């Protein structure tokens, strides 16, 4: 789960991480009111969407104008810029051409920036440890730094038994070229950031840029936090920060039905049980010359109702021109899948080719249910046969 910048800063601040003062606003009037409570003479008006590159982004209604993060020098400018940004669609590298509508802003006091750095924490799957990444190249995307100047990235794995210690934090600080009281400020910052990461079951915390102020304080000028969805039941306060308007409506609907769904750009919808089998199904669709329209895992113990919901979810995508159902029945019975497929196909008036490959528990009963349904369902003898059939059917129908 992702949250907005202002929410991430509020969480981090609880753990002693230094952030500039600021407040959220939903209207231009609220933005003006927040600015009056902050010290001038400089304020920053920040669009709040779940995407990076906001400062370099452009609004659809003003593509040649200012970006989604604006530095202003008067209360009136705060009001005027907020009015122009709220309810406008911001397009960045991460939103794609569709962009995202800005529904809220974060109004923040200006900062006396002496240096811009980068700091991030995430789970290193290879070492099963939290890795701290830091760089002197703040303000740039870390992927770009890694590609062009990898020697400028400091990486430090933290043993979960010891946690982040003072010497770890000092090593990072020295590696960034910090001196004097900047070091002690960085140690406090890193200690709080690590504790927040662990306590809140975060999957990533990224501070970009991390700034050193003219007064020698280390501060988060921006903040991004993602959380492990499997641990959110432990954090109802974090769950309350969820902004469903920033999420794909199809993925929200899938979550309500306990389905794992991710929309893709292809034209063959996939319904599979098991993440590994789903990946293999997507790969073989590409092998036979087409593209998958989604990743959809119905899980190992799906009911007829969940299968029906999954089928309807696939067909709600207007780009879908054919469907491949690939089920290996272990805990999941093939007859349950067949009943769900038949029920969904009848309910939504199936209008695209459908190929189903079933294998495993009650497979013959499942095939019998589909064969006697009277629906134009094509059976696949195996995964390769099924993929070849659906790709051909979609091409023939075009």
GROMACS .gro file of C-alpha atoms in nm:
model
  398
    1UNK     CA    1   0.000   0.000   0.000
    2UNK     CA    2   0.120   0.348  -0.092
    3UNK     CA    3   0.043   0.676   0.085
    4UNK     CA    4   0.084   1.046   0.009
    5UNK     CA    5   0.396   1.250   0.084
    6UNK     CA    6   0.236   1.448   0.367
    7UNK     CA    7   0.114   1.127   0.531
    8UNK     CA    8   0.460   0.969   0.509
    9UNK     CA    9   0.616   1.279   0.665
   10UNK     CA   10   0.365   1.274   0.950
   11UNK     CA   11   0.447   0.909   1.026
   12UNK     CA   12   0.822   0.964   1.008
   13UNK     CA   13   0.801   1.272   1.227
   14UNK     CA   14   0.659   1.056   1.507
   15UNK     CA   15   0.993   0.876   1.509
   16UNK     CA   16   1.206   1.188   1.530
   17UNK     CA   17   1.271   1.231   1.157
   18UNK     CA   18   1.308   1.601   1.075
   19UNK     CA   19   1.065   1.742   0.817
   20UNK     CA   20   0.966   2.097   0.722
   21UNK     CA   21   0.643   2.233   0.871
   22UNK     CA   22   0.339   2.205   0.648
   23UNK     CA   23  -0.027   2.119   0.615
   24UNK     CA   24  -0.269   1.956   0.371
   25UNK     CA   25  -0.528   2.154   0.177
   26UNK     CA   26  -0.823   2.051  -0.041
   27UNK     CA   27  -0.917   2.398  -0.166
   28UNK     CA   28  -0.734   2.719  -0.256
   29UNK     CA   29  -0.880   2.885   0.055
   30UNK     CA   30  -0.748   2.605   0.277
   31UNK     CA   31  -0.408   2.637   0.109
   32UNK     CA   32  -0.403   3.007   0.190
   33UNK     CA   33  -0.502   2.938   0.552
   34UNK     CA   34  -0.222   2.682   0.592
   35UNK     CA   35   0.034   2.921   0.442
   36UNK     CA   36  -0.061   3.192   0.693
   37UNK     CA   37   0.030   2.955   0.976
   38UNK     CA   38   0.379   2.894   0.833
   39UNK     CA   39   0.681   3.119   0.834
   40UNK     CA   40   0.756   3.293   0.504
   41UNK     CA   41   0.881   3.447   0.296
   42UNK     CA   42   0.888   3.128   0.083
   43UNK     CA   43   0.627   2.854   0.058
   44UNK     CA   44   0.608   2.536  -0.152
   45UNK     CA   45   0.279   2.420  -0.307
   46UNK     CA   46   0.295   2.044  -0.372
   47UNK     CA   47   0.051   1.826  -0.564
   48UNK     CA   48  -0.033   1.509  -0.373
   49UNK     CA   49  -0.069   1.207  -0.602
   50UNK     CA   50   0.073   0.856  -0.583
   51UNK     CA   51   0.344   0.914  -0.842
   52UNK     CA   52   0.696   1.049  -0.858
   53UNK     CA   53   0.834   1.319  -1.085
   54UNK     CA   54   0.570   1.571  -0.977
   55UNK     CA   55   0.802   1.870  -1.002
   56UNK     CA   56   0.895   1.789  -1.361
   57UNK     CA   57   0.539   1.694  -1.453
   58UNK     CA   58   0.294   1.911  -1.646
   59UNK     CA   59  -0.080   1.970  -1.614
   60UNK     CA   60  -0.297   1.865  -1.907
   61UNK     CA   61  -0.480   2.199  -1.908
   62UNK     CA   62  -0.147   2.387  -1.908
   63UNK     CA   63   0.120   2.161  -2.068
   64UNK     CA   64   0.367   2.447  -2.114
   65UNK     CA   65   0.321   2.588  -1.765
   66UNK     CA   66   0.462   2.508  -1.424
   67UNK     CA   67   0.492   2.161  -1.276
   68UNK     CA   68   0.322   1.992  -0.983
   69UNK     CA   69   0.559   2.138  -0.721
   70UNK     CA   70   0.585   2.517  -0.710
   71UNK     CA   71   0.794   2.755  -0.499
   72UNK     CA   72   0.611   3.082  -0.434
   73UNK     CA   73   0.686   3.401  -0.241
   74UNK     CA   74   0.351   3.539  -0.129
   75UNK     CA   75   0.025   3.422   0.028
   76UNK     CA   76  -0.160   3.536  -0.284
   77UNK     CA   77   0.067   3.319  -0.499
   78UNK     CA   78  -0.010   3.022  -0.275
   79UNK     CA   79  -0.382   3.081  -0.332
   80UNK     CA   80  -0.352   3.136  -0.708
   81UNK     CA   81  -0.129   2.835  -0.770
   82UNK     CA   82  -0.346   2.612  -0.550
   83UNK     CA   83  -0.654   2.718  -0.746
   84UNK     CA   84  -0.479   2.627  -1.072
   85UNK     CA   85  -0.357   2.289  -0.947
   86UNK     CA   86  -0.654   2.144  -0.757
   87UNK     CA   87  -0.888   1.932  -0.976
   88UNK     CA   88  -0.638   1.948  -1.265
   89UNK     CA   89  -0.477   1.639  -1.418
   90UNK     CA   90  -0.102   1.611  -1.361
   91UNK     CA   91   0.105   1.400  -1.602
   92UNK     CA   92   0.444   1.268  -1.487
   93UNK     CA   93   0.684   0.994  -1.595
   94UNK     CA   94   0.517   0.758  -1.351
   95UNK     CA   95   0.150   0.836  -1.422
   96UNK     CA   96   0.168   0.766  -1.794
   97UNK     CA   97  -0.011   0.988  -2.048
   98UNK     CA   98  -0.346   0.958  -1.867
   99UNK     CA   99  -0.209   1.144  -1.566
  100UNK     CA  100  -0.376   1.172  -1.225
  101UNK     CA  101  -0.622   1.428  -1.096
  102UNK     CA  102  -0.489   1.639  -0.808
  103UNK     CA  103  -0.741   1.636  -0.525
  104UNK     CA  104  -0.521   1.764  -0.243
  105UNK     CA  105  -0.212   1.977  -0.193
  106UNK     CA  106   0.059   1.998   0.068
  107UNK     CA  107   0.162   2.350   0.162
  108UNK     CA  108   0.508   2.354   0.314
  109UNK     CA  109   0.741   2.620   0.447
  110UNK     CA  110   1.050   2.702   0.242
  111UNK     CA  111   1.384   2.546   0.327
  112UNK     CA  112   1.736   2.689   0.320
  113UNK     CA  113   1.896   2.413   0.111
  114UNK     CA  114   2.274   2.377   0.118
  115UNK     CA  115   2.298   2.023  -0.030
  116UNK     CA  116   2.061   1.765  -0.179
  117UNK     CA  117   2.121   1.396  -0.105
  118UNK     CA  118   1.936   1.066  -0.148
  119UNK     CA  119   1.840   0.815   0.122
  120UNK     CA  120   1.634   0.498   0.096
  121UNK     CA  121   1.557   0.178   0.285
  122UNK     CA  122   1.406  -0.139   0.141
  123UNK     CA  123   1.409  -0.515   0.185
  124UNK     CA  124   1.703  -0.687   0.016
  125UNK     CA  125   1.552  -1.019  -0.097
  126UNK     CA  126   1.893  -1.169  -0.167
  127UNK     CA  127   2.028  -1.115   0.186
  128UNK     CA  128   1.696  -1.111   0.378
  129UNK     CA  129   1.804  -0.784   0.537
  130UNK     CA  130   1.708  -0.420   0.523
  131UNK     CA  131   1.943  -0.237   0.289
  132UNK     CA  132   2.018   0.131   0.338
  133UNK     CA  133   2.101   0.312   0.015
  134UNK     CA  134   2.242   0.664   0.009
  135UNK     CA  135   2.388   0.891  -0.254
  136UNK     CA  136   2.524   1.239  -0.293
  137UNK     CA  137   2.309   1.270  -0.607
  138UNK     CA  138   1.990   1.389  -0.441
  139UNK     CA  139   1.693   1.498  -0.650
  140UNK     CA  140   1.770   1.244  -0.923
  141UNK     CA  141   1.596   0.909  -0.971
  142UNK     CA  142   1.808   0.643  -0.803
  143UNK     CA  143   1.772   0.417  -1.110
  144UNK     CA  144   1.934   0.687  -1.322
  145UNK     CA  145   2.218   0.725  -1.073
  146UNK     CA  146   2.267   0.347  -1.067
  147UNK     CA  147   2.286   0.337  -1.447
  148UNK     CA  148   2.520   0.633  -1.498
  149UNK     CA  149   2.727   0.665  -1.180
  150UNK     CA  150   2.682   0.350  -0.967
  151UNK     CA  151   2.995   0.433  -0.769
  152UNK     CA  152   2.802   0.720  -0.611
  153UNK     CA  153   2.558   0.486  -0.436
  154UNK     CA  154   2.640   0.367  -0.083
  155UNK     CA  155   2.475   0.038   0.020
  156UNK     CA  156   2.471  -0.106   0.369
  157UNK     CA  157   2.283  -0.422   0.475
  158UNK     CA  158   2.151  -0.422   0.831
  159UNK     CA  159   2.145  -0.749   1.028
  160UNK     CA  160   1.794  -0.785   1.177
  161UNK     CA  161   1.945  -0.923   1.498
  162UNK     CA  162   2.139  -0.606   1.569
  163UNK     CA  163   1.926  -0.350   1.391
  164UNK     CA  164   2.068  -0.020   1.276
  165UNK     CA  165   2.342   0.087   1.518
  166UNK     CA  166   2.516   0.417   1.566
  167UNK     CA  167   2.821   0.306   1.371
  168UNK     CA  168   2.599   0.214   1.073
  169UNK     CA  169   2.446   0.561   1.072
  170UNK     CA  170   2.784   0.730   1.108
  171UNK     CA  171   2.923   0.525   0.818
  172UNK     CA  172   2.641   0.649   0.597
  173UNK     CA  173   2.688   1.007   0.717
  174UNK     CA  174   3.062   1.004   0.651
  175UNK     CA  175   3.003   0.840   0.312
  176UNK     CA  176   2.780   1.133   0.219
  177UNK     CA  177   3.049   1.379   0.319
  178UNK     CA  178   2.868   1.514   0.623
  179UNK     CA  179   3.072   1.687   0.891
  180UNK     CA  180   3.034   1.835   1.238
  181UNK     CA  181   2.681   1.860   1.373
  182UNK     CA  182   2.548   1.736   1.039
  183UNK     CA  183   2.667   1.389   1.141
  184UNK     CA  184   2.472   1.382   1.468
  185UNK     CA  185   2.165   1.514   1.285
  186UNK     CA  186   2.200   1.237   1.026
  187UNK     CA  187   2.242   0.969   1.295
  188UNK     CA  188   1.917   1.080   1.463
  189UNK     CA  189   1.744   1.090   1.124
  190UNK     CA  190   1.858   0.742   1.020
  191UNK     CA  191   1.777   0.590   1.360
  192UNK     CA  192   1.421   0.723   1.346
  193UNK     CA  193   1.377   0.624   0.984
  194UNK     CA  194   1.488   0.265   1.052
  195UNK     CA  195   1.260   0.234   1.356
  196UNK     CA  196   0.965   0.362   1.152
  197UNK     CA  197   1.047   0.111   0.878
  198UNK     CA  198   1.050  -0.180   1.122
  199UNK     CA  199   0.761  -0.076   1.347
  200UNK     CA  200   0.525  -0.001   1.059
  201UNK     CA  201   0.618  -0.303   0.842
  202UNK     CA  202   0.724  -0.080   0.554
  203UNK     CA  203   0.848  -0.226   0.228
  204UNK     CA  204   1.023   0.092   0.121
  205UNK     CA  205   1.102   0.432   0.268
  206UNK     CA  206   1.259   0.680   0.028
  207UNK     CA  207   1.375   1.034   0.102
  208UNK     CA  208   1.457   1.219  -0.219
  209UNK     CA  209   1.584   1.472  -0.174
  210UNK     CA  210   1.731   1.447   0.170
  211UNK     CA  211   1.865   1.796   0.232
  212UNK     CA  212   2.130   1.952   0.448
  213UNK     CA  213   2.012   2.299   0.547
  214UNK     CA  214   2.231   2.606   0.577
  215UNK     CA  215   2.203   2.560   0.953
  216UNK     CA  216   2.348   2.209   0.932
  217UNK     CA  217   2.026   2.013   0.990
  218UNK     CA  218   1.948   1.697   0.792
  219UNK     CA  219   1.584   1.705   0.679
  220UNK     CA  220   1.338   1.514   0.457
  221UNK     CA  221   1.228   1.748   0.179
  222UNK     CA  222   1.023   1.469   0.022
  223UNK     CA  223   0.914   1.128   0.152
  224UNK     CA  224   0.772   0.811   0.001
  225UNK     CA  225   0.651   0.509   0.200
  226UNK     CA  226   0.509   0.175   0.087
  227UNK     CA  227   0.386  -0.095   0.322
  228UNK     CA  228   0.370  -0.473   0.324
  229UNK     CA  229   0.006  -0.548   0.246
  230UNK     CA  230   0.025  -0.878   0.438
  231UNK     CA  231   0.106  -0.689   0.761
  232UNK     CA  232  -0.151  -0.412   0.738
  233UNK     CA  233  -0.388  -0.593   0.973
  234UNK     CA  234  -0.143  -0.493   1.247
  235UNK     CA  235  -0.164  -0.125   1.154
  236UNK     CA  236  -0.521   0.007   1.136
  237UNK     CA  237  -0.384   0.361   1.169
  238UNK     CA  238  -0.185   0.309   0.848
  239UNK     CA  239  -0.483   0.150   0.676
  240UNK     CA  240  -0.682   0.466   0.754
  241UNK     CA  241  -0.437   0.659   0.533
  242UNK     CA  242  -0.536   0.464   0.222
  243UNK     CA  243  -0.657   0.683  -0.064
  244UNK     CA  244  -0.866   0.457  -0.287
  245UNK     CA  245  -0.911   0.732  -0.545
  246UNK     CA  246  -0.541   0.687  -0.630
  247UNK     CA  247  -0.581   0.316  -0.698
  248UNK     CA  248  -0.698   0.132  -1.008
  249UNK     CA  249  -1.074   0.066  -0.969
  250UNK     CA  250  -1.034  -0.283  -1.118
  251UNK     CA  251  -0.768  -0.370  -0.860
  252UNK     CA  252  -0.991  -0.236  -0.582
  253UNK     CA  253  -1.279  -0.452  -0.700
  254UNK     CA  254  -1.045  -0.751  -0.716
  255UNK     CA  255  -0.929  -0.695  -0.359
  256UNK     CA  256  -1.289  -0.694  -0.236
  257UNK     CA  257  -1.329  -1.042  -0.388
  258UNK     CA  258  -0.992  -1.167  -0.255
  259UNK     CA  259  -0.841  -1.176  -0.603
  260UNK     CA  260  -0.487  -1.080  -0.701
  261UNK     CA  261  -0.530  -0.867  -1.013
  262UNK     CA  262  -0.301  -0.634  -1.205
  263UNK     CA  263  -0.413  -0.471  -1.528
  264UNK     CA  264  -0.173  -0.489  -1.824
  265UNK     CA  265  -0.175  -0.352  -2.178
  266UNK     CA  266  -0.246  -0.665  -2.384
  267UNK     CA  267  -0.567  -0.812  -2.525
  268UNK     CA  268  -0.587  -1.167  -2.386
  269UNK     CA  269  -0.738  -1.187  -2.040
  270UNK     CA  270  -0.596  -1.452  -1.807
  271UNK     CA  271  -0.755  -1.631  -1.514
  272UNK     CA  272  -0.518  -1.865  -1.334
  273UNK     CA  273  -0.475  -2.019  -0.990
  274UNK     CA  274  -0.130  -1.962  -0.846
  275UNK     CA  275   0.115  -1.678  -0.907
  276UNK     CA  276   0.379  -1.898  -1.068
  277UNK     CA  277   0.132  -2.056  -1.307
  278UNK     CA  278  -0.003  -1.709  -1.387
  279UNK     CA  279   0.345  -1.588  -1.483
  280UNK     CA  280   0.399  -1.897  -1.700
  281UNK     CA  281   0.062  -1.839  -1.868
  282UNK     CA  282   0.149  -1.478  -1.946
  283UNK     CA  283   0.487  -1.585  -2.086
  284UNK     CA  284   0.340  -1.848  -2.317
  285UNK     CA  285   0.083  -1.601  -2.452
  286UNK     CA  286   0.374  -1.379  -2.550
  287UNK     CA  287   0.557  -1.680  -2.695
  288UNK     CA  288   0.265  -1.744  -2.931
  289UNK     CA  289   0.261  -1.384  -3.050
  290UNK     CA  290   0.015  -1.192  -2.834
  291UNK     CA  291   0.011  -0.998  -2.506
  292UNK     CA  292  -0.166  -1.065  -2.174
  293UNK     CA  293  -0.428  -0.811  -2.064
  294UNK     CA  294  -0.387  -0.884  -1.695
  295UNK     CA  295  -0.236  -1.088  -1.417
  296UNK     CA  296  -0.518  -1.256  -1.224
  297UNK     CA  297  -0.466  -1.520  -0.958
  298UNK     CA  298  -0.791  -1.657  -0.812
  299UNK     CA  299  -0.601  -1.841  -0.537
  300UNK     CA  300  -0.594  -2.202  -0.431
  301UNK     CA  301  -0.934  -2.223  -0.265
  302UNK     CA  302  -1.158  -2.001  -0.473
  303UNK     CA  303  -1.535  -2.044  -0.464
  304UNK     CA  304  -1.775  -2.042  -0.758
  305UNK     CA  305  -1.869  -1.684  -0.663
  306UNK     CA  306  -1.506  -1.570  -0.664
  307UNK     CA  307  -1.444  -1.729  -1.003
  308UNK     CA  308  -1.754  -1.555  -1.139
  309UNK     CA  309  -1.629  -1.223  -1.001
  310UNK     CA  310  -1.288  -1.283  -1.160
  311UNK     CA  311  -1.442  -1.358  -1.498
  312UNK     CA  312  -1.655  -1.044  -1.486
  313UNK     CA  313  -1.352  -0.839  -1.383
  314UNK     CA  314  -1.157  -0.957  -1.689
  315UNK     CA  315  -1.443  -0.874  -1.922
  316UNK     CA  316  -1.481  -0.525  -1.771
  317UNK     CA  317  -1.157  -0.434  -1.951
  318UNK     CA  318  -1.256  -0.306  -2.298
  319UNK     CA  319  -0.915  -0.409  -2.437
  320UNK     CA  320  -0.983  -0.778  -2.378
  321UNK     CA  321  -1.044  -0.962  -2.706
  322UNK     CA  322  -1.014  -1.317  -2.574
  323UNK     CA  323  -0.983  -1.508  -2.246
  324UNK     CA  324  -0.756  -1.793  -2.141
  325UNK     CA  325  -0.847  -1.981  -1.824
  326UNK     CA  326  -0.565  -2.202  -1.699
  327UNK     CA  327  -0.639  -2.402  -1.384
  328UNK     CA  328  -0.441  -2.677  -1.218
  329UNK     CA  329  -0.680  -2.827  -0.967
  330UNK     CA  330  -0.532  -2.935  -0.637
  331UNK     CA  331  -0.716  -2.771  -0.352
  332UNK     CA  332  -0.910  -2.589  -0.625
  333UNK     CA  333  -1.153  -2.832  -0.792
  334UNK     CA  334  -1.195  -2.815  -1.168
  335UNK     CA  335  -1.573  -2.857  -1.147
  336UNK     CA  336  -1.597  -2.544  -0.927
  337UNK     CA  337  -1.396  -2.350  -1.185
  338UNK     CA  338  -1.615  -2.481  -1.465
  339UNK     CA  339  -1.935  -2.383  -1.282
  340UNK     CA  340  -1.796  -2.033  -1.220
  341UNK     CA  341  -1.689  -1.990  -1.582
  342UNK     CA  342  -2.025  -2.105  -1.717
  343UNK     CA  343  -2.220  -1.886  -1.472
  344UNK     CA  344  -2.011  -1.578  -1.551
  345UNK     CA  345  -2.022  -1.634  -1.928
  346UNK     CA  346  -2.401  -1.652  -1.918
  347UNK     CA  347  -2.436  -1.351  -1.690
  348UNK     CA  348  -2.217  -1.118  -1.897
  349UNK     CA  349  -2.323  -1.256  -2.237
  350UNK     CA  350  -1.981  -1.375  -2.350
  351UNK     CA  351  -1.877  -1.198  -2.671
  352UNK     CA  352  -1.508  -1.290  -2.702
  353UNK     CA  353  -1.332  -1.624  -2.765
  354UNK     CA  354  -1.278  -1.835  -2.452
  355UNK     CA  355  -1.027  -2.117  -2.415
  356UNK     CA  356  -1.012  -2.319  -2.093
  357UNK     CA  357  -0.738  -2.555  -1.988
  358UNK     CA  358  -0.823  -2.765  -1.682
  359UNK     CA  359  -0.607  -3.026  -1.513
  360UNK     CA  360  -0.627  -3.195  -1.175
  361UNK     CA  361  -0.904  -3.271  -0.926
  362UNK     CA  362  -1.243  -3.347  -1.090
  363UNK     CA  363  -1.108  -3.246  -1.431
  364UNK     CA  364  -1.343  -3.475  -1.625
  365UNK     CA  365  -1.645  -3.341  -1.439
  366UNK     CA  366  -1.529  -2.989  -1.510
  367UNK     CA  367  -1.494  -3.055  -1.881
  368UNK     CA  368  -1.835  -3.221  -1.885
  369UNK     CA  369  -1.997  -2.914  -1.724
  370UNK     CA  370  -1.848  -2.686  -1.989
  371UNK     CA  371  -1.927  -2.918  -2.279
  372UNK     CA  372  -2.293  -2.944  -2.175
  373UNK     CA  373  -2.330  -2.569  -2.112
  374UNK     CA  374  -2.412  -2.489  -2.472
  375UNK     CA  375  -2.157  -2.205  -2.463
  376UNK     CA  376  -1.876  -2.163  -2.721
  377UNK     CA  377  -1.602  -2.272  -2.480
  378UNK     CA  378  -1.291  -2.426  -2.639
  379UNK     CA  379  -1.093  -2.678  -2.434
  380UNK     CA  380  -0.713  -2.683  -2.434
  381UNK     CA  381  -0.537  -3.016  -2.401
  382UNK     CA  382  -0.237  -2.854  -2.229
  383UNK     CA  383  -0.100  -2.506  -2.166
  384UNK     CA  384   0.076  -2.475  -2.502
  385UNK     CA  385  -0.232  -2.598  -2.689
  386UNK     CA  386  -0.458  -2.358  -2.498
  387UNK     CA  387  -0.229  -2.058  -2.559
  388UNK     CA  388  -0.201  -2.137  -2.929
  389UNK     CA  389  -0.579  -2.171  -2.960
  390UNK     CA  390  -0.665  -1.842  -2.786
  391UNK     CA  391  -0.405  -1.642  -2.979
  392UNK     CA  392  -0.533  -1.787  -3.308
  393UNK     CA  393  -0.898  -1.725  -3.211
  394UNK     CA  394  -0.829  -1.361  -3.130
  395UNK     CA  395  -0.640  -1.308  -3.456
  396UNK     CA  396  -0.918  -1.477  -3.659
  397UNK     CA  397  -1.181  -1.260  -3.490
  398UNK     CA  398  -0.995  -0.936  -3.561
   0.00000   0.00000   0.00000
